[in-house]
mmCIF file of C-alpha atoms in Angstrom:
data_model
loop_
_atom_site.group_PDB
_atom_site.id
_atom_site.type_symbol
_atom_site.label_atom_id
_atom_site.label_comp_id
_atom_site.label_asym_id
_atom_site.label_seq_id
_atom_site.Cartn_x
_atom_site.Cartn_y
_atom_site.Cartn_z
ATOM 1 C CA UNK A 1 6.167 67.309 -19.413
ATOM 2 C CA UNK A 2 7.856 67.834 -22.760
ATOM 3 C CA UNK A 3 11.120 69.532 -23.501
ATOM 4 C CA UNK A 4 11.182 72.394 -25.864
ATOM 5 C CA UNK A 5 12.829 70.698 -28.888
ATOM 6 C CA UNK A 6 11.553 70.916 -32.539
ATOM 7 C CA UNK A 7 11.439 67.797 -34.733
ATOM 8 C CA UNK A 8 13.942 67.700 -37.568
ATOM 9 C CA UNK A 9 13.750 64.737 -40.084
ATOM 10 C CA UNK A 10 17.221 63.402 -40.808
ATOM 11 C CA UNK A 11 18.562 60.873 -43.481
ATOM 12 C CA UNK A 12 20.018 58.742 -40.725
ATOM 13 C CA UNK A 13 18.574 57.791 -37.221
ATOM 14 C CA UNK A 14 21.765 57.943 -35.077
ATOM 15 C CA UNK A 15 22.729 61.260 -36.661
ATOM 16 C CA UNK A 16 19.134 62.576 -35.762
ATOM 17 C CA UNK A 17 19.258 61.335 -32.106
ATOM 18 C CA UNK A 18 22.657 62.913 -31.800
ATOM 19 C CA UNK A 19 21.538 66.313 -33.276
ATOM 20 C CA UNK A 20 18.620 66.416 -30.882
ATOM 21 C CA UNK A 21 20.777 65.908 -27.711
ATOM 22 C CA UNK A 22 23.420 68.413 -28.830
ATOM 23 C CA UNK A 23 20.831 71.014 -29.833
ATOM 24 C CA UNK A 24 19.266 70.781 -26.408
ATOM 25 C CA UNK A 25 22.476 71.736 -24.923
ATOM 26 C CA UNK A 26 23.118 74.785 -27.463
ATOM 27 C CA UNK A 27 25.213 72.989 -30.149
ATOM 28 C CA UNK A 28 23.506 73.014 -33.509
ATOM 29 C CA UNK A 29 25.501 70.965 -36.127
ATOM 30 C CA UNK A 30 24.068 69.829 -39.484
ATOM 31 C CA UNK A 31 23.515 66.054 -39.990
ATOM 32 C CA UNK A 32 26.390 65.842 -42.629
ATOM 33 C CA UNK A 33 28.770 67.613 -40.202
ATOM 34 C CA UNK A 34 27.728 65.166 -37.301
ATOM 35 C CA UNK A 35 28.376 62.106 -39.578
ATOM 36 C CA UNK A 36 31.746 63.487 -40.975
ATOM 37 C CA UNK A 37 33.187 64.507 -37.502
ATOM 38 C CA UNK A 38 32.402 61.014 -36.284
ATOM 39 C CA UNK A 39 34.032 59.568 -39.539
ATOM 40 C CA UNK A 40 30.915 57.351 -39.995
ATOM 41 C CA UNK A 41 31.482 56.406 -43.610
ATOM 42 C CA UNK A 42 32.826 52.845 -43.913
ATOM 43 C CA UNK A 43 32.075 49.493 -45.329
ATOM 44 C CA UNK A 44 31.851 45.943 -44.065
ATOM 45 C CA UNK A 45 30.727 42.638 -45.450
ATOM 46 C CA UNK A 46 30.821 39.879 -42.698
ATOM 47 C CA UNK A 47 29.354 36.442 -43.729
ATOM 48 C CA UNK A 48 29.569 35.125 -40.349
ATOM 49 C CA UNK A 49 27.448 37.673 -38.684
ATOM 50 C CA UNK A 50 23.857 37.347 -39.769
ATOM 51 C CA UNK A 51 20.729 39.533 -39.866
ATOM 52 C CA UNK A 52 17.536 37.775 -40.829
ATOM 53 C CA UNK A 53 19.691 34.774 -41.589
ATOM 54 C CA UNK A 54 21.745 36.668 -44.145
ATOM 55 C CA UNK A 55 25.235 37.968 -43.950
ATOM 56 C CA UNK A 56 25.602 41.594 -42.737
ATOM 57 C CA UNK A 57 26.520 44.140 -45.236
ATOM 58 C CA UNK A 58 26.931 47.757 -43.999
ATOM 59 C CA UNK A 59 27.927 51.011 -45.525
ATOM 60 C CA UNK A 60 28.651 52.862 -42.407
ATOM 61 C CA UNK A 61 30.457 52.234 -39.037
ATOM 62 C CA UNK A 62 28.730 50.059 -36.435
ATOM 63 C CA UNK A 63 25.725 51.238 -34.463
ATOM 64 C CA UNK A 64 26.485 53.389 -31.468
ATOM 65 C CA UNK A 65 30.006 54.271 -32.663
ATOM 66 C CA UNK A 66 28.911 57.639 -34.140
ATOM 67 C CA UNK A 67 27.649 58.781 -30.750
ATOM 68 C CA UNK A 68 30.774 57.893 -28.947
ATOM 69 C CA UNK A 69 33.136 59.300 -31.506
ATOM 70 C CA UNK A 70 31.718 62.735 -31.796
ATOM 71 C CA UNK A 71 31.062 63.202 -28.270
ATOM 72 C CA UNK A 72 34.688 62.272 -27.416
ATOM 73 C CA UNK A 73 35.944 64.619 -30.078
ATOM 74 C CA UNK A 74 33.852 67.503 -28.908
ATOM 75 C CA UNK A 75 34.755 67.033 -25.271
ATOM 76 C CA UNK A 76 31.190 66.167 -24.150
ATOM 77 C CA UNK A 77 30.741 63.774 -21.224
ATOM 78 C CA UNK A 78 27.947 61.273 -21.629
ATOM 79 C CA UNK A 79 26.521 58.083 -20.174
ATOM 80 C CA UNK A 80 25.410 54.905 -21.837
ATOM 81 C CA UNK A 81 23.314 52.361 -19.896
ATOM 82 C CA UNK A 82 22.032 48.749 -20.424
ATOM 83 C CA UNK A 83 19.587 47.006 -18.049
ATOM 84 C CA UNK A 84 18.428 43.464 -17.239
ATOM 85 C CA UNK A 85 15.184 44.665 -15.688
ATOM 86 C CA UNK A 86 12.579 46.187 -18.031
ATOM 87 C CA UNK A 87 10.912 48.156 -15.205
ATOM 88 C CA UNK A 88 14.312 49.524 -13.982
ATOM 89 C CA UNK A 89 14.948 50.730 -17.629
ATOM 90 C CA UNK A 90 11.762 52.583 -17.778
ATOM 91 C CA UNK A 91 12.249 54.069 -14.230
ATOM 92 C CA UNK A 92 15.749 55.406 -15.209
ATOM 93 C CA UNK A 93 14.299 56.864 -18.312
ATOM 94 C CA UNK A 94 11.536 58.598 -16.422
ATOM 95 C CA UNK A 95 13.881 60.080 -13.879
ATOM 96 C CA UNK A 96 16.121 61.535 -16.577
ATOM 97 C CA UNK A 97 13.158 62.995 -18.461
ATOM 98 C CA UNK A 98 11.112 64.152 -15.375
ATOM 99 C CA UNK A 99 13.612 64.996 -12.800
ATOM 100 C CA UNK A 100 16.742 65.789 -14.722
ATOM 101 C CA UNK A 101 14.884 67.193 -17.679
ATOM 102 C CA UNK A 102 17.364 65.691 -20.209
ATOM 103 C CA UNK A 103 16.420 64.245 -23.586
ATOM 104 C CA UNK A 104 17.538 60.580 -23.850
ATOM 105 C CA UNK A 105 18.579 58.550 -26.833
ATOM 106 C CA UNK A 106 17.309 54.995 -26.945
ATOM 107 C CA UNK A 107 18.299 52.137 -29.312
ATOM 108 C CA UNK A 108 15.207 50.231 -30.177
ATOM 109 C CA UNK A 109 13.941 47.499 -32.340
ATOM 110 C CA UNK A 110 12.328 48.950 -35.461
ATOM 111 C CA UNK A 111 9.984 46.180 -35.750
ATOM 112 C CA UNK A 112 8.039 47.114 -32.637
ATOM 113 C CA UNK A 113 7.517 50.734 -33.303
ATOM 114 C CA UNK A 114 3.818 51.259 -34.008
ATOM 115 C CA UNK A 115 4.220 54.539 -35.721
ATOM 116 C CA UNK A 116 6.264 53.096 -38.290
ATOM 117 C CA UNK A 117 4.786 52.074 -41.622
ATOM 118 C CA UNK A 118 4.326 48.204 -41.861
ATOM 119 C CA UNK A 119 6.660 47.970 -44.889
ATOM 120 C CA UNK A 120 9.567 49.545 -42.640
ATOM 121 C CA UNK A 121 9.131 47.163 -39.732
ATOM 122 C CA UNK A 122 11.698 44.293 -39.612
ATOM 123 C CA UNK A 123 13.912 42.916 -36.982
ATOM 124 C CA UNK A 124 16.711 45.449 -36.844
ATOM 125 C CA UNK A 125 17.827 46.115 -33.389
ATOM 126 C CA UNK A 126 19.820 49.226 -34.206
ATOM 127 C CA UNK A 127 17.346 52.140 -34.653
ATOM 128 C CA UNK A 128 17.928 55.272 -32.570
ATOM 129 C CA UNK A 129 15.189 57.524 -31.308
ATOM 130 C CA UNK A 130 15.291 60.669 -28.957
ATOM 131 C CA UNK A 131 12.798 60.640 -26.126
ATOM 132 C CA UNK A 132 11.880 64.239 -25.254
ATOM 133 C CA UNK A 133 8.890 63.986 -23.035
ATOM 134 C CA UNK A 134 6.170 62.136 -21.114
ATOM 135 C CA UNK A 135 2.537 62.782 -20.714
ATOM 136 C CA UNK A 136 1.963 62.076 -16.951
ATOM 137 C CA UNK A 137 -1.738 61.567 -17.607
ATOM 138 C CA UNK A 138 -1.478 58.877 -20.341
ATOM 139 C CA UNK A 139 1.956 57.599 -19.670
ATOM 140 C CA UNK A 140 2.792 58.071 -23.454
ATOM 141 C CA UNK A 141 6.253 59.245 -24.330
ATOM 142 C CA UNK A 142 7.128 61.975 -26.920
ATOM 143 C CA UNK A 143 9.654 60.645 -29.700
ATOM 144 C CA UNK A 144 11.691 62.462 -32.162
ATOM 145 C CA UNK A 145 12.555 60.004 -34.831
ATOM 146 C CA UNK A 146 14.757 60.932 -37.768
ATOM 147 C CA UNK A 147 12.642 58.653 -39.882
ATOM 148 C CA UNK A 148 9.336 60.290 -38.964
ATOM 149 C CA UNK A 149 7.871 63.606 -40.626
ATOM 150 C CA UNK A 150 6.761 64.976 -37.298
ATOM 151 C CA UNK A 151 6.823 64.267 -33.599
ATOM 152 C CA UNK A 152 5.210 61.173 -32.629
ATOM 153 C CA UNK A 153 4.129 59.427 -29.358
ATOM 154 C CA UNK A 154 4.506 55.811 -28.171
ATOM 155 C CA UNK A 155 2.853 54.096 -25.163
ATOM 156 C CA UNK A 156 4.867 52.834 -22.193
ATOM 157 C CA UNK A 157 4.198 49.246 -23.169
ATOM 158 C CA UNK A 158 5.123 49.722 -26.804
ATOM 159 C CA UNK A 159 8.291 51.588 -25.927
ATOM 160 C CA UNK A 160 9.365 48.831 -23.198
ATOM 161 C CA UNK A 161 8.739 46.155 -25.953
ATOM 162 C CA UNK A 162 10.951 48.131 -28.536
ATOM 163 C CA UNK A 163 13.701 48.666 -26.003
ATOM 164 C CA UNK A 164 13.904 44.896 -25.315
ATOM 165 C CA UNK A 165 13.043 43.339 -28.584
ATOM 166 C CA UNK A 166 13.161 39.736 -29.559
ATOM 167 C CA UNK A 167 15.015 38.781 -32.756
ATOM 168 C CA UNK A 168 17.579 40.767 -34.609
ATOM 169 C CA UNK A 169 21.367 40.477 -34.557
ATOM 170 C CA UNK A 170 22.010 41.188 -30.952
ATOM 171 C CA UNK A 171 19.930 41.873 -27.695
ATOM 172 C CA UNK A 172 19.478 45.522 -26.895
ATOM 173 C CA UNK A 173 18.934 45.306 -23.137
ATOM 174 C CA UNK A 174 17.176 48.636 -22.952
ATOM 175 C CA UNK A 175 20.187 50.544 -24.245
ATOM 176 C CA UNK A 176 19.955 54.271 -23.661
ATOM 177 C CA UNK A 177 22.255 57.272 -23.657
ATOM 178 C CA UNK A 178 22.452 60.851 -22.605
ATOM 179 C CA UNK A 179 24.770 63.896 -22.103
ATOM 180 C CA UNK A 180 25.818 64.550 -18.677
ATOM 181 C CA UNK A 181 28.140 67.487 -19.167
ATOM 182 C CA UNK A 182 29.131 69.959 -21.986
ATOM 183 C CA UNK A 183 32.604 71.345 -22.088
ATOM 184 C CA UNK A 184 33.152 74.950 -20.820
ATOM 185 C CA UNK A 185 34.713 75.632 -24.272
ATOM 186 C CA UNK A 186 34.363 73.706 -27.504
ATOM 187 C CA UNK A 187 37.568 72.605 -29.448
ATOM 188 C CA UNK A 188 38.411 74.193 -32.652
ATOM 189 C CA UNK A 189 36.013 72.753 -35.257
ATOM 190 C CA UNK A 190 38.330 73.291 -38.207
ATOM 191 C CA UNK A 191 41.039 71.060 -36.540
ATOM 192 C CA UNK A 192 38.487 68.466 -35.779
ATOM 193 C CA UNK A 193 37.348 68.422 -39.354
ATOM 194 C CA UNK A 194 40.772 67.604 -40.652
ATOM 195 C CA UNK A 195 41.374 65.067 -37.952
ATOM 196 C CA UNK A 196 38.157 63.322 -38.951
ATOM 197 C CA UNK A 197 38.790 63.233 -42.626
ATOM 198 C CA UNK A 198 42.192 61.392 -41.871
ATOM 199 C CA UNK A 199 40.600 58.989 -39.601
ATOM 200 C CA UNK A 200 37.875 58.069 -42.294
ATOM 201 C CA UNK A 201 40.669 57.663 -44.811
ATOM 202 C CA UNK A 202 42.660 55.437 -42.437
ATOM 203 C CA UNK A 203 39.724 53.028 -41.651
ATOM 204 C CA UNK A 204 38.852 52.653 -45.371
ATOM 205 C CA UNK A 205 42.315 51.972 -46.699
ATOM 206 C CA UNK A 206 44.697 50.870 -43.911
ATOM 207 C CA UNK A 207 43.724 47.371 -43.360
ATOM 208 C CA UNK A 208 46.137 44.623 -44.842
ATOM 209 C CA UNK A 209 44.659 42.566 -47.829
ATOM 210 C CA UNK A 210 44.070 39.460 -45.589
ATOM 211 C CA UNK A 211 41.662 41.511 -43.591
ATOM 212 C CA UNK A 212 39.080 41.019 -46.106
ATOM 213 C CA UNK A 213 35.664 42.155 -44.675
ATOM 214 C CA UNK A 214 36.121 45.793 -43.858
ATOM 215 C CA UNK A 215 37.063 49.118 -45.528
ATOM 216 C CA UNK A 216 37.779 49.112 -49.281
ATOM 217 C CA UNK A 217 38.917 45.457 -48.847
ATOM 218 C CA UNK A 218 35.190 44.566 -47.891
ATOM 219 C CA UNK A 219 33.840 45.871 -51.251
ATOM 220 C CA UNK A 220 36.316 43.922 -53.234
ATOM 221 C CA UNK A 221 35.518 40.860 -50.963
ATOM 222 C CA UNK A 222 31.793 41.148 -51.755
ATOM 223 C CA UNK A 223 32.812 41.491 -55.453
ATOM 224 C CA UNK A 224 34.517 38.084 -55.366
ATOM 225 C CA UNK A 225 31.902 36.468 -53.318
ATOM 226 C CA UNK A 226 28.789 37.629 -55.218
ATOM 227 C CA UNK A 227 30.047 35.949 -58.401
ATOM 228 C CA UNK A 228 29.797 32.496 -56.747
ATOM 229 C CA UNK A 229 26.412 32.907 -55.008
ATOM 230 C CA UNK A 230 24.377 31.134 -57.383
ATOM 231 C CA UNK A 231 26.920 28.006 -57.675
ATOM 232 C CA UNK A 232 27.398 27.814 -54.011
ATOM 233 C CA UNK A 233 23.972 28.717 -52.635
ATOM 234 C CA UNK A 234 21.554 27.899 -55.378
ATOM 235 C CA UNK A 235 19.348 30.432 -57.195
ATOM 236 C CA UNK A 236 16.802 30.999 -54.458
ATOM 237 C CA UNK A 237 19.378 31.526 -51.548
ATOM 238 C CA UNK A 238 21.384 33.644 -53.976
ATOM 239 C CA UNK A 239 18.439 35.879 -54.564
ATOM 240 C CA UNK A 240 17.674 36.186 -50.839
ATOM 241 C CA UNK A 241 21.249 37.280 -50.062
ATOM 242 C CA UNK A 242 21.040 39.843 -52.965
ATOM 243 C CA UNK A 243 17.837 41.145 -51.635
ATOM 244 C CA UNK A 244 19.572 41.820 -48.279
ATOM 245 C CA UNK A 245 22.309 43.821 -49.937
ATOM 246 C CA UNK A 246 19.650 45.790 -51.732
ATOM 247 C CA UNK A 247 17.848 46.455 -48.383
ATOM 248 C CA UNK A 248 21.040 47.707 -46.874
ATOM 249 C CA UNK A 249 21.814 49.772 -49.870
ATOM 250 C CA UNK A 250 18.361 51.533 -50.279
ATOM 251 C CA UNK A 251 16.222 51.016 -47.232
ATOM 252 C CA UNK A 252 18.083 50.787 -44.018
ATOM 253 C CA UNK A 253 19.187 54.203 -42.565
ATOM 254 C CA UNK A 254 20.426 56.331 -45.558
ATOM 255 C CA UNK A 255 21.659 53.161 -47.435
ATOM 256 C CA UNK A 256 25.049 52.620 -49.053
ATOM 257 C CA UNK A 257 24.656 55.407 -51.735
ATOM 258 C CA UNK A 258 23.019 57.635 -49.184
ATOM 259 C CA UNK A 259 25.954 57.550 -46.871
ATOM 260 C CA UNK A 260 28.308 58.571 -49.815
ATOM 261 C CA UNK A 261 25.992 61.507 -50.631
ATOM 262 C CA UNK A 262 25.975 62.408 -46.962
ATOM 263 C CA UNK A 263 29.831 62.319 -46.806
ATOM 264 C CA UNK A 264 29.959 64.528 -49.812
ATOM 265 C CA UNK A 265 27.764 67.073 -48.264
ATOM 266 C CA UNK A 266 30.011 67.004 -45.247
ATOM 267 C CA UNK A 267 33.090 67.635 -47.478
ATOM 268 C CA UNK A 268 31.281 70.546 -49.108
ATOM 269 C CA UNK A 269 30.463 72.121 -45.817
ATOM 270 C CA UNK A 270 34.125 71.356 -44.600
ATOM 271 C CA UNK A 271 35.443 73.192 -47.557
ATOM 272 C CA UNK A 272 33.505 76.281 -46.640
ATOM 273 C CA UNK A 273 34.422 76.170 -42.981
ATOM 274 C CA UNK A 274 38.126 75.504 -43.349
ATOM 275 C CA UNK A 275 38.766 77.338 -46.624
ATOM 276 C CA UNK A 276 40.136 74.068 -48.293
ATOM 277 C CA UNK A 277 38.547 74.530 -51.581
ATOM 278 C CA UNK A 278 39.961 71.415 -52.782
ATOM 279 C CA UNK A 279 37.452 69.472 -50.572
ATOM 280 C CA UNK A 280 34.728 70.609 -53.123
ATOM 281 C CA UNK A 281 36.332 68.442 -55.755
ATOM 282 C CA UNK A 282 36.323 65.427 -53.486
ATOM 283 C CA UNK A 283 32.725 66.175 -52.576
ATOM 284 C CA UNK A 284 31.829 65.725 -56.286
ATOM 285 C CA UNK A 285 33.981 62.537 -56.440
ATOM 286 C CA UNK A 286 32.215 60.722 -53.627
ATOM 287 C CA UNK A 287 28.831 61.880 -54.978
ATOM 288 C CA UNK A 288 29.812 60.280 -58.279
ATOM 289 C CA UNK A 289 30.778 57.109 -56.480
ATOM 290 C CA UNK A 290 27.378 57.214 -54.644
ATOM 291 C CA UNK A 291 25.650 57.315 -58.119
ATOM 292 C CA UNK A 292 27.733 54.089 -59.020
ATOM 293 C CA UNK A 293 26.263 52.426 -55.836
ATOM 294 C CA UNK A 294 22.783 53.377 -56.845
ATOM 295 C CA UNK A 295 23.435 51.875 -60.214
ATOM 296 C CA UNK A 296 24.605 48.809 -58.621
ATOM 297 C CA UNK A 297 21.261 48.710 -56.493
ATOM 298 C CA UNK A 298 19.274 49.115 -59.700
ATOM 299 C CA UNK A 299 21.183 46.168 -61.568
ATOM 300 C CA UNK A 300 20.642 44.090 -58.497
ATOM 301 C CA UNK A 301 16.966 44.734 -58.270
ATOM 302 C CA UNK A 302 16.349 43.799 -61.894
ATOM 303 C CA UNK A 303 18.275 40.550 -61.475
ATOM 304 C CA UNK A 304 16.386 39.777 -58.181
ATOM 305 C CA UNK A 305 13.011 40.508 -59.965
ATOM 306 C CA UNK A 306 14.022 38.572 -63.071
ATOM 307 C CA UNK A 307 13.132 41.248 -65.527
ATOM 308 C CA UNK A 308 12.540 39.725 -68.943
ATOM 309 C CA UNK A 309 14.671 42.441 -70.695
ATOM 310 C CA UNK A 310 17.531 42.111 -68.132
ATOM 311 C CA UNK A 311 20.871 40.766 -69.596
ATOM 312 C CA UNK A 312 22.962 41.305 -66.381
ATOM 313 C CA UNK A 313 24.060 38.596 -63.988
ATOM 314 C CA UNK A 314 26.107 38.110 -60.796
ATOM 315 C CA UNK A 315 29.305 38.513 -62.600
ATOM 316 C CA UNK A 316 28.345 41.879 -63.875
ATOM 317 C CA UNK A 317 27.385 42.845 -60.252
ATOM 318 C CA UNK A 318 30.910 41.697 -59.213
ATOM 319 C CA UNK A 319 32.369 43.840 -62.002
ATOM 320 C CA UNK A 320 30.487 46.884 -60.732
ATOM 321 C CA UNK A 321 31.668 46.215 -57.275
ATOM 322 C CA UNK A 322 35.236 45.880 -58.321
ATOM 323 C CA UNK A 323 35.086 49.338 -60.087
ATOM 324 C CA UNK A 324 33.678 50.874 -56.974
ATOM 325 C CA UNK A 325 36.399 49.454 -54.824
ATOM 326 C CA UNK A 326 38.982 50.744 -57.095
ATOM 327 C CA UNK A 327 37.334 54.233 -57.061
ATOM 328 C CA UNK A 328 36.740 54.362 -53.220
ATOM 329 C CA UNK A 329 40.416 53.288 -52.566
ATOM 330 C CA UNK A 330 41.781 55.906 -54.790
ATOM 331 C CA UNK A 331 39.395 58.549 -53.498
ATOM 332 C CA UNK A 332 40.288 58.023 -49.832
ATOM 333 C CA UNK A 333 44.105 57.862 -50.666
ATOM 334 C CA UNK A 334 43.901 61.179 -52.583
ATOM 335 C CA UNK A 335 41.827 62.718 -49.794
ATOM 336 C CA UNK A 336 44.194 61.867 -47.135
ATOM 337 C CA UNK A 337 47.132 63.424 -49.155
ATOM 338 C CA UNK A 338 44.948 66.612 -49.708
ATOM 339 C CA UNK A 339 44.514 67.325 -46.058
ATOM 340 C CA UNK A 340 48.118 66.510 -44.931
#
């Protein structure tokens, strides 16, 4: 049994899973619109929270929050489940697929997905996929994965292992989610767009200075900390920390710059939908900031690889981050004023 859903590659996994679930119920939203409505753009640098032994740096809101936010805004009723028993988790998945004929979003450990290229497998317990079918003969499941170029399949054994992975930041406990009821009438999308923009601006700029790890404060916090890494950690440990930031920037999901580009695409679509043409100017501004994040990643990679012609150091990286922090703070303050 397989539900009639086409595969669509997306830049980010959670957006892709959300898109699949909504499309099955007749609501087709672009990936930038999903990301923007869920006000997913964010920044955090949390030294005490580790992934692979390194501090977590994230350029979007926390995993799972996008799904909860956009469904609440649209008035869609959903259910998210966790399990202690692996067998019960698989039985409940089969029930939703085979009996209820519902696509199901699952949060899995990327390291255990056999269809992923080896270079993309690492202990990240926050990857979202949509399960849309099961072959009753082989027991294999049909998967729509935003990172794949086409529909893929996974065995029951491998899916169970991915739903209950070892390692990573936190245990997943077979987490899965699905839509239980669509609203009789969807809310006004234009009003939701404005509300979401204001929310994004608030989350990025509202924290007091002493709340250092989040929002624009977090970018400035990383700017200060990165300058001291070699002195406080030693050259090897500093490079490992820098590699973690590069990976979060360029490899995990859409990365830091990619999320800025994605938000720019949302603002461009929002300008067309709402008639607020000024949002096109903000789309260009956040895209330019994304270019600066890419430049930071390039400089970081040259320092990490110790290129012989490289003249940059960790202080230069701190300067780049400080510039980005200033630009993002002003961007979100101006954007908030523009939609009042």
